[in-house]
Tab-separated table of C-alpha atoms in Angstrom:
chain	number	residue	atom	x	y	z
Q	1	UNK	CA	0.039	-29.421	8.929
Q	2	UNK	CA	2.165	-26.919	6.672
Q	3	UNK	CA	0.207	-23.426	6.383
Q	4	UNK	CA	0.297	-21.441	3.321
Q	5	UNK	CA	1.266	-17.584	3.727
Q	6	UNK	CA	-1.658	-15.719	3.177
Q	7	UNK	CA	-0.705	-12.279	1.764
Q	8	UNK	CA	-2.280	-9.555	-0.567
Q	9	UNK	CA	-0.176	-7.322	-1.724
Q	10	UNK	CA	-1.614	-4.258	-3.365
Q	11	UNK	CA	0.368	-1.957	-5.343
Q	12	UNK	CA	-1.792	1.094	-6.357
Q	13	UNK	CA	-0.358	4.295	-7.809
Q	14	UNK	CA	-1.344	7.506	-6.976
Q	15	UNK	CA	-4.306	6.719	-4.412
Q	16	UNK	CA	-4.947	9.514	-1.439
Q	17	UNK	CA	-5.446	7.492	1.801
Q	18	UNK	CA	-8.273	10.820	2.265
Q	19	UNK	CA	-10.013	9.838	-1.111
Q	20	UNK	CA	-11.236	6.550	0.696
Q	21	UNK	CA	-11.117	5.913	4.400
Q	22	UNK	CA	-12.637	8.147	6.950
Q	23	UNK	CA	-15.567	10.719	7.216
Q	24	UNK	CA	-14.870	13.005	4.348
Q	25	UNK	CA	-14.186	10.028	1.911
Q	26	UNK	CA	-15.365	10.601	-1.605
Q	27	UNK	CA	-14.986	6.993	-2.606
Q	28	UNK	CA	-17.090	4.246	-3.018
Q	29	UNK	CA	-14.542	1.018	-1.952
Q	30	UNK	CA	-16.562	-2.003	-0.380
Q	31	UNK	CA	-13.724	-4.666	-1.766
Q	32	UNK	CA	-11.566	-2.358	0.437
Q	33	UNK	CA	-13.355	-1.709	3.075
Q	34	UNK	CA	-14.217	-5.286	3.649
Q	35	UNK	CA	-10.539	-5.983	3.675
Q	36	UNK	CA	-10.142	-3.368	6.011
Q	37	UNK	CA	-12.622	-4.436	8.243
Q	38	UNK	CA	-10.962	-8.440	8.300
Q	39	UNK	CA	-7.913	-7.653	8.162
Q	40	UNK	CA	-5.078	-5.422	9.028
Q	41	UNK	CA	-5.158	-2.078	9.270
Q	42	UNK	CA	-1.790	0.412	9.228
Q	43	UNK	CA	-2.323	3.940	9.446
Q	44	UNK	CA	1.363	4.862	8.643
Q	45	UNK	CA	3.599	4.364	5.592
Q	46	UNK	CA	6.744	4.590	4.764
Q	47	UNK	CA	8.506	4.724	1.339
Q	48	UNK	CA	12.163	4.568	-0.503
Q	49	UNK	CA	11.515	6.796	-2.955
Q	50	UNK	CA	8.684	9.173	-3.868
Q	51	UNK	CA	8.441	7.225	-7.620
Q	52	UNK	CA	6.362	3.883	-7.760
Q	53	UNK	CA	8.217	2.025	-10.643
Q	54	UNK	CA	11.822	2.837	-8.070
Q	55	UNK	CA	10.127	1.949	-5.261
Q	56	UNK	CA	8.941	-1.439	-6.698
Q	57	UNK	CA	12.280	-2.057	-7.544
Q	58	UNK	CA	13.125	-1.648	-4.007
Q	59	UNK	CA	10.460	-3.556	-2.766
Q	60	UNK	CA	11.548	-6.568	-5.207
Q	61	UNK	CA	14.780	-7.134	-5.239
Q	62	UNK	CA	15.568	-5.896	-1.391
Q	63	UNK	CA	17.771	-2.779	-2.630
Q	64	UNK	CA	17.731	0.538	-1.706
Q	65	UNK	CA	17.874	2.879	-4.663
Q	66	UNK	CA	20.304	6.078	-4.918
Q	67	UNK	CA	19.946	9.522	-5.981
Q	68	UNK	CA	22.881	11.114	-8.072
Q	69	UNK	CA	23.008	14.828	-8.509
């Protein structure tokens, strides 16, 4: 029996981790929470750059990007 990889990956710009988990939330998310709830959970994230479109290109291709002054 050959298993499929099951694997979401969400790219969302711009979203406060504050604005939707814990007590002081001020968001609405039950599609997220529900995921949350069945799935797995990381509290900590780490980035290669502080721009999404760079760090998508990152993420893709398996690069690390470079800053030039």
């Amino acid at each position: 029996m050959i298993l499929k990889p099951n694997i979401i990956f969400f790219v969302i710009d711009s979203l406060r981790e504050d604005r939707f988990t814990g007590i002081d939330r001020t968001t609405k998310t039950p599609f997220l929470d529900s995921i949350i709830d069945s799935g797995t959970y990381f509290n900590n994230a780490f980035s290669s750059s502080e721009v999404t479109g760079t760090c998508l290109g990152n993420f893709f291709t398996g690069m690390y990007s470079y800053k030039t002054k």
